[in-house]
JSON list of C-alpha atoms in Angstrom, two decimals:
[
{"chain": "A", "resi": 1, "resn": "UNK", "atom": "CA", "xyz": [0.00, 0.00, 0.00]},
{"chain": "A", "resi": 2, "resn": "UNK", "atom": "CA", "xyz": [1.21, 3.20, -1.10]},
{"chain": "A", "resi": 3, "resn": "UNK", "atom": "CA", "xyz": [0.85, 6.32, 1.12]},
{"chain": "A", "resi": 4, "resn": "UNK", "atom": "CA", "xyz": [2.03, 8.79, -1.51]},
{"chain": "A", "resi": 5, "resn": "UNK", "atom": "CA", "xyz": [4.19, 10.62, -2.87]},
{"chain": "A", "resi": 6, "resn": "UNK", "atom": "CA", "xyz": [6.28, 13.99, -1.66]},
{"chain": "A", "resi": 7, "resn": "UNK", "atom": "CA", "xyz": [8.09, 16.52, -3.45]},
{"chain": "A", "resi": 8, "resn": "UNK", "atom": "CA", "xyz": [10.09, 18.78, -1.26]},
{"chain": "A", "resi": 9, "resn": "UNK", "atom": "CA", "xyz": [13.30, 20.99, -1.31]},
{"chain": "A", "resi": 10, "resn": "UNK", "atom": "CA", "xyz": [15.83, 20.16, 0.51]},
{"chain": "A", "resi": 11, "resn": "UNK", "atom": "CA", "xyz": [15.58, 22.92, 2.87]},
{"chain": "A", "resi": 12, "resn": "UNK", "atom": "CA", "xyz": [11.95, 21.22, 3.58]},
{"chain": "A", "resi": 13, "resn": "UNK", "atom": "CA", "xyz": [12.90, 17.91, 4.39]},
{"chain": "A", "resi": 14, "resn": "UNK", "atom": "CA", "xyz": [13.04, 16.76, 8.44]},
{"chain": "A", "resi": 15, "resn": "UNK", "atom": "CA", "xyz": [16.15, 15.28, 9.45]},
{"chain": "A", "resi": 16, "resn": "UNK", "atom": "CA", "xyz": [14.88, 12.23, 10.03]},
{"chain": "A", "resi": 17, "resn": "UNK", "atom": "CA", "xyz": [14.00, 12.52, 6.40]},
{"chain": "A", "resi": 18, "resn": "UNK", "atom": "CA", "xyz": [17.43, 13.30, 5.28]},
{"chain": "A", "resi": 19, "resn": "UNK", "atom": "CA", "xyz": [18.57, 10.14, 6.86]},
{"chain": "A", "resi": 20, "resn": "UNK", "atom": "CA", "xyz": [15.70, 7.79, 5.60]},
{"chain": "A", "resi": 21, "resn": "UNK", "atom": "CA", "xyz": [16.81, 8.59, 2.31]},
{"chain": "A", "resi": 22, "resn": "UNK", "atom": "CA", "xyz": [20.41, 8.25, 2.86]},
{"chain": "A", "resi": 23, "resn": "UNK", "atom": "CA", "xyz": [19.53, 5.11, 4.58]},
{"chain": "A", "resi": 24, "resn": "UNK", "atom": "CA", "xyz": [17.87, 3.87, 1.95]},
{"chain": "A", "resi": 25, "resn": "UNK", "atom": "CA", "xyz": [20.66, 4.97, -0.81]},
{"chain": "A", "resi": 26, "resn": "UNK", "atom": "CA", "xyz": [23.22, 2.90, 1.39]},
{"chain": "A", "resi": 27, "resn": "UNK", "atom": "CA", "xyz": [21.06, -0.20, 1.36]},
{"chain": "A", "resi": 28, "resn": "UNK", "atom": "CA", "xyz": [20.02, -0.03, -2.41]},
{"chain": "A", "resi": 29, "resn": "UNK", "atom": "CA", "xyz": [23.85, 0.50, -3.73]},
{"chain": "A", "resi": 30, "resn": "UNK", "atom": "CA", "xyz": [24.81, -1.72, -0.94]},
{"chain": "A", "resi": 31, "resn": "UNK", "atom": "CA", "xyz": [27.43, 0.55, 1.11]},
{"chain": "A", "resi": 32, "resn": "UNK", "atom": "CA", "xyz": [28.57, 1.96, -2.34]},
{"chain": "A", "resi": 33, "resn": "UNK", "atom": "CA", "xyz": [26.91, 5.24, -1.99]},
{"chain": "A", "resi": 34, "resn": "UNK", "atom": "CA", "xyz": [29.60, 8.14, -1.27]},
{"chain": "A", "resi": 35, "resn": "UNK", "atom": "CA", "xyz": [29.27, 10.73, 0.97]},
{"chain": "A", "resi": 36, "resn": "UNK", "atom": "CA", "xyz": [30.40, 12.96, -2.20]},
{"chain": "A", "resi": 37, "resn": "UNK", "atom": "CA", "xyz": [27.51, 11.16, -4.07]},
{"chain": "A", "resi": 38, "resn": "UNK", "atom": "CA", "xyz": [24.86, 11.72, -1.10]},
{"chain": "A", "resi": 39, "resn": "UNK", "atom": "CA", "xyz": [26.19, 15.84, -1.73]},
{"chain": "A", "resi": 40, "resn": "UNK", "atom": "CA", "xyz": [25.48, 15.57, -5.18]},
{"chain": "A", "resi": 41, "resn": "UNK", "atom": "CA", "xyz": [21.62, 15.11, -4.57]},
{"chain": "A", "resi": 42, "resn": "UNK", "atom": "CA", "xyz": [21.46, 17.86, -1.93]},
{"chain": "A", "resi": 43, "resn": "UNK", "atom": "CA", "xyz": [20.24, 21.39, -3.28]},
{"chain": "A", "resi": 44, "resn": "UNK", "atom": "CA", "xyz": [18.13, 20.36, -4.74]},
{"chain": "A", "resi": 45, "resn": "UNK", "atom": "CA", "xyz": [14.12, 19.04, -5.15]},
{"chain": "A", "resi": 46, "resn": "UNK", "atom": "CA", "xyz": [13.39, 15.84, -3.55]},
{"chain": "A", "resi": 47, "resn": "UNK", "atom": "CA", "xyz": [11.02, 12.94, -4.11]},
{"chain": "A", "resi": 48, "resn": "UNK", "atom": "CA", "xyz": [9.75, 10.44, -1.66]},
{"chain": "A", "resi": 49, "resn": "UNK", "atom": "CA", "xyz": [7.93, 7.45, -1.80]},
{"chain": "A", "resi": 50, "resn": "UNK", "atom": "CA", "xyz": [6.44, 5.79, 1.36]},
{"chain": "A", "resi": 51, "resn": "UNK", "atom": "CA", "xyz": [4.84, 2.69, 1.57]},
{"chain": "A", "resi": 52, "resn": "UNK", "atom": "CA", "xyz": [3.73, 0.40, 4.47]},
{"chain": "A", "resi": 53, "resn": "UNK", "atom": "CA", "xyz": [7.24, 0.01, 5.98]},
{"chain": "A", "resi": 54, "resn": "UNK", "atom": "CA", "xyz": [8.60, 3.62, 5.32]},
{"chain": "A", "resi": 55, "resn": "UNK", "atom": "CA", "xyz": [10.64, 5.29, 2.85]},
{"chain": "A", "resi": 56, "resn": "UNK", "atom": "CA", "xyz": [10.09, 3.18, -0.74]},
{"chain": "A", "resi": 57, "resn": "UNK", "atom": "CA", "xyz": [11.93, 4.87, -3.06]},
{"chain": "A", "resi": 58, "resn": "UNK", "atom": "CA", "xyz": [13.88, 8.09, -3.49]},
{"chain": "A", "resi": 59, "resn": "UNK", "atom": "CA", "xyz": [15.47, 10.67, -6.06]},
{"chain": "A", "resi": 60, "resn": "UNK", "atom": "CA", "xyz": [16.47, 14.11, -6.98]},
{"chain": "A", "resi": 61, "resn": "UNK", "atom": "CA", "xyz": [16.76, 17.03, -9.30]},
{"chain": "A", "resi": 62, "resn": "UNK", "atom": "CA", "xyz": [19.61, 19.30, -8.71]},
{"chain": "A", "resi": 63, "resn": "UNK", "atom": "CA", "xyz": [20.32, 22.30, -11.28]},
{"chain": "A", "resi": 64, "resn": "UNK", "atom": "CA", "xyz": [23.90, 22.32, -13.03]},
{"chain": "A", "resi": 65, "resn": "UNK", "atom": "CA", "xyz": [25.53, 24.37, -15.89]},
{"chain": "A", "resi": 66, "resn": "UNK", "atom": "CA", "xyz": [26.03, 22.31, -19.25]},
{"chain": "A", "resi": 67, "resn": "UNK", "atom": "CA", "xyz": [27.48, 24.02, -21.83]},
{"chain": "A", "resi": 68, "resn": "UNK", "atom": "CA", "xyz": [26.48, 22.86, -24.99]},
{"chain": "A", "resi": 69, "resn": "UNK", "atom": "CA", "xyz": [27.09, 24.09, -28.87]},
{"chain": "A", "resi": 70, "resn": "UNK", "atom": "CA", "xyz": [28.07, 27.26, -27.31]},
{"chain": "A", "resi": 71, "resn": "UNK", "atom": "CA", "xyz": [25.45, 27.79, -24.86]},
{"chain": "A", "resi": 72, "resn": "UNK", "atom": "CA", "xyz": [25.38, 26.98, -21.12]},
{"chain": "A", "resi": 73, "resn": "UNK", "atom": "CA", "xyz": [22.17, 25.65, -19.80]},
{"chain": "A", "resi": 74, "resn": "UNK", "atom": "CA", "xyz": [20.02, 25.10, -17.00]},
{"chain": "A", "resi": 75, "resn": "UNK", "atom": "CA", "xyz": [20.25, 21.06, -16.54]},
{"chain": "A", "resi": 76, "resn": "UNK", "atom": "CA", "xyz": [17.80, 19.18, -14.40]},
{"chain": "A", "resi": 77, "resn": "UNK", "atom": "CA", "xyz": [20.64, 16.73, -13.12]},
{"chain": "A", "resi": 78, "resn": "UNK", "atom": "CA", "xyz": [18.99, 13.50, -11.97]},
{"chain": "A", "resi": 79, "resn": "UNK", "atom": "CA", "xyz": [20.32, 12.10, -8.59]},
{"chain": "A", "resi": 80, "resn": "UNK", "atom": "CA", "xyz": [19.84, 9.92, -5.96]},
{"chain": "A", "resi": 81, "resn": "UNK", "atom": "CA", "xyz": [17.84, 7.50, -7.45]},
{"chain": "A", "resi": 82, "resn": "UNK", "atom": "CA", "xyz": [16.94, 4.14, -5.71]},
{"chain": "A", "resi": 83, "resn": "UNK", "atom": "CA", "xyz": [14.13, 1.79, -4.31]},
{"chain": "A", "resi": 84, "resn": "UNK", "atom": "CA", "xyz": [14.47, -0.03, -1.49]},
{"chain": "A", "resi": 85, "resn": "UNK", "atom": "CA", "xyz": [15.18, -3.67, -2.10]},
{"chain": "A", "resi": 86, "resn": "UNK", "atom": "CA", "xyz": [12.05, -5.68, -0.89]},
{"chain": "A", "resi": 87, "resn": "UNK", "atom": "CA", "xyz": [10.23, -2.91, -2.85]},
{"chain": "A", "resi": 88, "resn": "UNK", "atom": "CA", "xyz": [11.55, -2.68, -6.00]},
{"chain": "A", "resi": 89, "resn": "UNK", "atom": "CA", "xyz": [9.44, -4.01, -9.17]},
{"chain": "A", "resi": 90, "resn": "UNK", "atom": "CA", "xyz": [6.41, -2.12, -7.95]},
{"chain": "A", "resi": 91, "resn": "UNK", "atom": "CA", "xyz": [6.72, 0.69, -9.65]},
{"chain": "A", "resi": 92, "resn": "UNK", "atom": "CA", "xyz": [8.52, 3.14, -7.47]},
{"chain": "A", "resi": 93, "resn": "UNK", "atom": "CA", "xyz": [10.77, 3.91, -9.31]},
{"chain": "A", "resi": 94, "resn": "UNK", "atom": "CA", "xyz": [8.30, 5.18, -12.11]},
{"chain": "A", "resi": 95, "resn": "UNK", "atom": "CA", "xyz": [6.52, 7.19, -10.13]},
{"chain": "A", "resi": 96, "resn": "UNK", "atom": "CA", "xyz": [10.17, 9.01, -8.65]},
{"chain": "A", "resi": 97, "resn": "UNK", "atom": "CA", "xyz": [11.21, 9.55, -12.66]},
{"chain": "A", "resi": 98, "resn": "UNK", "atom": "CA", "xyz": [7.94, 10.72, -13.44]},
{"chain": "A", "resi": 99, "resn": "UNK", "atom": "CA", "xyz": [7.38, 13.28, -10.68]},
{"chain": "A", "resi": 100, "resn": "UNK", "atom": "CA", "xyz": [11.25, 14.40, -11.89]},
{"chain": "A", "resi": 101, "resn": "UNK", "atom": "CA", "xyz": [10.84, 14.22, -15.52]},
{"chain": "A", "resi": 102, "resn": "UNK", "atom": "CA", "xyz": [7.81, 16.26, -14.76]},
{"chain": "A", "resi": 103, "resn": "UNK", "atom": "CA", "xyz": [10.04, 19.21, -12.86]},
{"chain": "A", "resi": 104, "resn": "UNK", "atom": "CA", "xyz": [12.81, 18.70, -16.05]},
{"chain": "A", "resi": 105, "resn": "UNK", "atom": "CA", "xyz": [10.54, 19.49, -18.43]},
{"chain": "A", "resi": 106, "resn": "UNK", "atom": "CA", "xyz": [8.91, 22.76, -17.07]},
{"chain": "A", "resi": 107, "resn": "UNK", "atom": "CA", "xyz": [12.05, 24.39, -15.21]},
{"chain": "A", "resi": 108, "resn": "UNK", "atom": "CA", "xyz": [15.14, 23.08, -16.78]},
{"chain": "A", "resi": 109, "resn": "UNK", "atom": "CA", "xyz": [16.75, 23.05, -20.44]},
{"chain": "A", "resi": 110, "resn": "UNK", "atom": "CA", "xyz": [17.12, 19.65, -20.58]},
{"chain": "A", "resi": 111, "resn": "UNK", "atom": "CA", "xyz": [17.34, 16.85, -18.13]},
{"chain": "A", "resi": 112, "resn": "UNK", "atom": "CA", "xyz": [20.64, 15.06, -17.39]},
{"chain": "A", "resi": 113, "resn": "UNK", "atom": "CA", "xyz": [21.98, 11.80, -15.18]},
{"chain": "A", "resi": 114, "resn": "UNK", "atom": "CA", "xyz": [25.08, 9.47, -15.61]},
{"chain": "A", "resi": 115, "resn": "UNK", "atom": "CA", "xyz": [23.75, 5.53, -14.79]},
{"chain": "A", "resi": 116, "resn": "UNK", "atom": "CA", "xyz": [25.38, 2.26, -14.39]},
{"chain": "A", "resi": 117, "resn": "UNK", "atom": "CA", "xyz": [24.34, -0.07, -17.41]},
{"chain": "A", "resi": 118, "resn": "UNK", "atom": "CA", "xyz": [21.89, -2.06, -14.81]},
{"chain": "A", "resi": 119, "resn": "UNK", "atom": "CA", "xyz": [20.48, 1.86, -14.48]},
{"chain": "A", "resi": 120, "resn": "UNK", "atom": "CA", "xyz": [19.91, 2.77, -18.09]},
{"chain": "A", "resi": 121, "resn": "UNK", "atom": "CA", "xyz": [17.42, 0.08, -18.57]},
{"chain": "A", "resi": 122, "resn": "UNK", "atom": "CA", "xyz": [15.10, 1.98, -16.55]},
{"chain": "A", "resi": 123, "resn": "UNK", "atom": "CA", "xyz": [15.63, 5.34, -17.97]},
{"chain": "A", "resi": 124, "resn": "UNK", "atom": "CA", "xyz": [15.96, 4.13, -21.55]},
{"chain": "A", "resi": 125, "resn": "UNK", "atom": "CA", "xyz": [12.45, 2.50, -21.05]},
{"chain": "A", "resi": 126, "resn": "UNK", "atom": "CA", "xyz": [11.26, 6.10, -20.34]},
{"chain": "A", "resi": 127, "resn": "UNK", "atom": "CA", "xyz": [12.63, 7.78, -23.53]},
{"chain": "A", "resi": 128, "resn": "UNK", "atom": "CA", "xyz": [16.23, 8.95, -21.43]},
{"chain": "A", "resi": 129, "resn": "UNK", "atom": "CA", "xyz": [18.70, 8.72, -24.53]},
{"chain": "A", "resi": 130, "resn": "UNK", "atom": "CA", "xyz": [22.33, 7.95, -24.32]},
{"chain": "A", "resi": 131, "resn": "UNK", "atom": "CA", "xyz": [24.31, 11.11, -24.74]},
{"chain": "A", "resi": 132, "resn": "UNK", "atom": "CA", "xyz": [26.58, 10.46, -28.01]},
{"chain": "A", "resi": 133, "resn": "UNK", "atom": "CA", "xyz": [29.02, 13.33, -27.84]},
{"chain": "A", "resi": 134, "resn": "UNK", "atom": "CA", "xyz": [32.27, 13.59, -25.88]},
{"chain": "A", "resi": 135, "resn": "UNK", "atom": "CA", "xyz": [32.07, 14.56, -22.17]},
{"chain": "A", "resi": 136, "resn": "UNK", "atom": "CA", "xyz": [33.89, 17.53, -20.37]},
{"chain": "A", "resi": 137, "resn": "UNK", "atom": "CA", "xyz": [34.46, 18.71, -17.53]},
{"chain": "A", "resi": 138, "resn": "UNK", "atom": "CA", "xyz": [35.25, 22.72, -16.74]},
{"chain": "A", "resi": 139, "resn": "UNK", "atom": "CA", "xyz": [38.22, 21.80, -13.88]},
{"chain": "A", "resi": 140, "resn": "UNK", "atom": "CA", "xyz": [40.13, 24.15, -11.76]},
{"chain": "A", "resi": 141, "resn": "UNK", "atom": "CA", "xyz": [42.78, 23.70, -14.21]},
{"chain": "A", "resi": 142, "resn": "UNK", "atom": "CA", "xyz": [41.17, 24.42, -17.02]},
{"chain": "A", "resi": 143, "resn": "UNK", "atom": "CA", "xyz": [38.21, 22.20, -19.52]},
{"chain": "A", "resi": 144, "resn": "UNK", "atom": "CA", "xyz": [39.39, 18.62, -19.86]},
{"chain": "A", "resi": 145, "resn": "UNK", "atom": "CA", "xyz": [37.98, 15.61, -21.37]},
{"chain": "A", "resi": 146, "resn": "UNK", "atom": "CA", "xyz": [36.38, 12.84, -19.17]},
{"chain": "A", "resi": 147, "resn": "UNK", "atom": "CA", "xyz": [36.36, 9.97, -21.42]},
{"chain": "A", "resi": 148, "resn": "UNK", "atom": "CA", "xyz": [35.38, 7.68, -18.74]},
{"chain": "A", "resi": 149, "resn": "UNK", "atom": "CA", "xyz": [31.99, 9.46, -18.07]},
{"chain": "A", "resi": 150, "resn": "UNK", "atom": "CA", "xyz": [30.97, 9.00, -22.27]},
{"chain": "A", "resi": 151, "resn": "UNK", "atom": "CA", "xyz": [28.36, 6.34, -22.52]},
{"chain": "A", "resi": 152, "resn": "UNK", "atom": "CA", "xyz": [26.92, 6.64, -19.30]},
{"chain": "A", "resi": 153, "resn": "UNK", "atom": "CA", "xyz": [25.37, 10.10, -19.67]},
{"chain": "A", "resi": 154, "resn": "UNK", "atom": "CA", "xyz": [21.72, 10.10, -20.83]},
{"chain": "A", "resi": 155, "resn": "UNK", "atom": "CA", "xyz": [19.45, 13.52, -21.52]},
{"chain": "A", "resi": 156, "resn": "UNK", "atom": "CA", "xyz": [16.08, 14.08, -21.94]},
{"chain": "A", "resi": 157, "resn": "UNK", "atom": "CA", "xyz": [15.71, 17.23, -24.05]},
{"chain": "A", "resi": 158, "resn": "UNK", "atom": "CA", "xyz": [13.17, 19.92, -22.64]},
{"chain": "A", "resi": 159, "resn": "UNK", "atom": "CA", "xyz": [12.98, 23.95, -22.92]},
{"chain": "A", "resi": 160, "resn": "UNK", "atom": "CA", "xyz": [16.07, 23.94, -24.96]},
{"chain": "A", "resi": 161, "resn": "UNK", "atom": "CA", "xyz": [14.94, 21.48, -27.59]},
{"chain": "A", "resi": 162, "resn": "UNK", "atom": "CA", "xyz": [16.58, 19.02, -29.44]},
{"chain": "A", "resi": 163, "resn": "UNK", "atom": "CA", "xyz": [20.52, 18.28, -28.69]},
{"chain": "A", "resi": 164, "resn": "UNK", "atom": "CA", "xyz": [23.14, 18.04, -31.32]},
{"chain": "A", "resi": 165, "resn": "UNK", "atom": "CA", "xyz": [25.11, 14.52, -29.80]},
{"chain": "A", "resi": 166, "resn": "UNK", "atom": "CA", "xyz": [28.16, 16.21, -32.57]},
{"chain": "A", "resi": 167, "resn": "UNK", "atom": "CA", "xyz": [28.43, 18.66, -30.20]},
{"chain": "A", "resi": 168, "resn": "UNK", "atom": "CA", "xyz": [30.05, 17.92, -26.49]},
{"chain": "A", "resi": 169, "resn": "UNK", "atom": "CA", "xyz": [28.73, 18.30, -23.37]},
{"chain": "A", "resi": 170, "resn": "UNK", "atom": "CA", "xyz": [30.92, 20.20, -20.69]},
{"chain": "A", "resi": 171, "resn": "UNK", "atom": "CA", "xyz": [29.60, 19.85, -17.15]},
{"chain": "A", "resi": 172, "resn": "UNK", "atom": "CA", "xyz": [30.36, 22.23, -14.26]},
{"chain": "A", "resi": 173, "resn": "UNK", "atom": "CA", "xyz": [32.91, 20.69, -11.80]},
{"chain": "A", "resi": 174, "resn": "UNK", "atom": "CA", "xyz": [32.18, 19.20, -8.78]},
{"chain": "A", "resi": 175, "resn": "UNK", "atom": "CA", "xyz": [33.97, 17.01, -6.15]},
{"chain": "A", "resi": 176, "resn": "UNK", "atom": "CA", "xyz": [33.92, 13.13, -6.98]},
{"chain": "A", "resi": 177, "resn": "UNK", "atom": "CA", "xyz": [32.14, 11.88, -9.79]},
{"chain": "A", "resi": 178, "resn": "UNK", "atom": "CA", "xyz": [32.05, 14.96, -12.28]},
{"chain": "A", "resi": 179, "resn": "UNK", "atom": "CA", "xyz": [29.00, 13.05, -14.23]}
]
């Protein structure tokens, strides 16, 4: 049984909040989940999932600068994603994409995320496309390449329209993963 479904800032969320989902993050990457990666999804617009037991499934929307053909724009950046595992194939993690696809495509340029290949499947099956292009990063030293991150960056076009994938993507920086 589903209780329903929250979106909140982070500023809104109750500490005991903050640590259901980080709770829940730890337990669905199994203790792989950073504290670098848990600051990634801060900032930003949350959504929760409860169910019978507690917190089902979580993710957020943070904004970062992509510049792209040119252009630096407002990017949705997907984070955070996960459903707990005695409740996954219920379709919580549907309703967290759709509530943030929803957001993406009325407030942001386009919608962004880097996923594992298990990941994709889910955001593929949604109409997420794999980015193409090459992947940058704008470092403290300067824009450099980030060959690693290519192929496990998908976008979901909104306000700006249609992408060119000839054209490459440079992300602001951040600490840890820069996708």
């Amino acid at each position: 049984m589903t209780s329903g479904l929250r979106l909140a800032h982070t500023a809104d969320l109750e500490p005991s909040e903050l640590r259901a989902a980080r709770a829940l993050l730890d337990a669905a990457f199994d203790g792989g989940f950073s504290a670098e990666d848990w600051d990634h999804g801060l900032g930003g617009l949350h959504v929760l999932v409860q169910d019978g037991t507690g917190l089902a499934a979580h993710g957020a929307v943070v904004m970062r600068r992509i510049r792209h053909r040119g252009r630096w724009l407002r990017a949705g950046y997907v984070e955070a994603v996960a459903v707990r595992p005695d409740a996954r194939r219920k379709g919580f993690g549907g309703r967290v994409l759709g509530e943030l696809e929803r957001v993406i495509g009325r407030a942001y340029d386009l919608g962004a995320l880097s996923a594992s290949p298990e990941g994709a499947l889910l955001y593929t099956a949604r109409g997420w496309q794999q980015w193409g292009g090459q992947v940058h990063g704008l470092s403290p030293d300067g824009i450099v390449r980030l060959p690693e991150e290519e192929g496990g960056m998908y976008v979901r076009p909104a306000l700006a329209g249609a992408l060119d994938p000839a054209g490459e993507f440079v992300l602001d920086w951040r600490d840890g993963d820069v996708a």
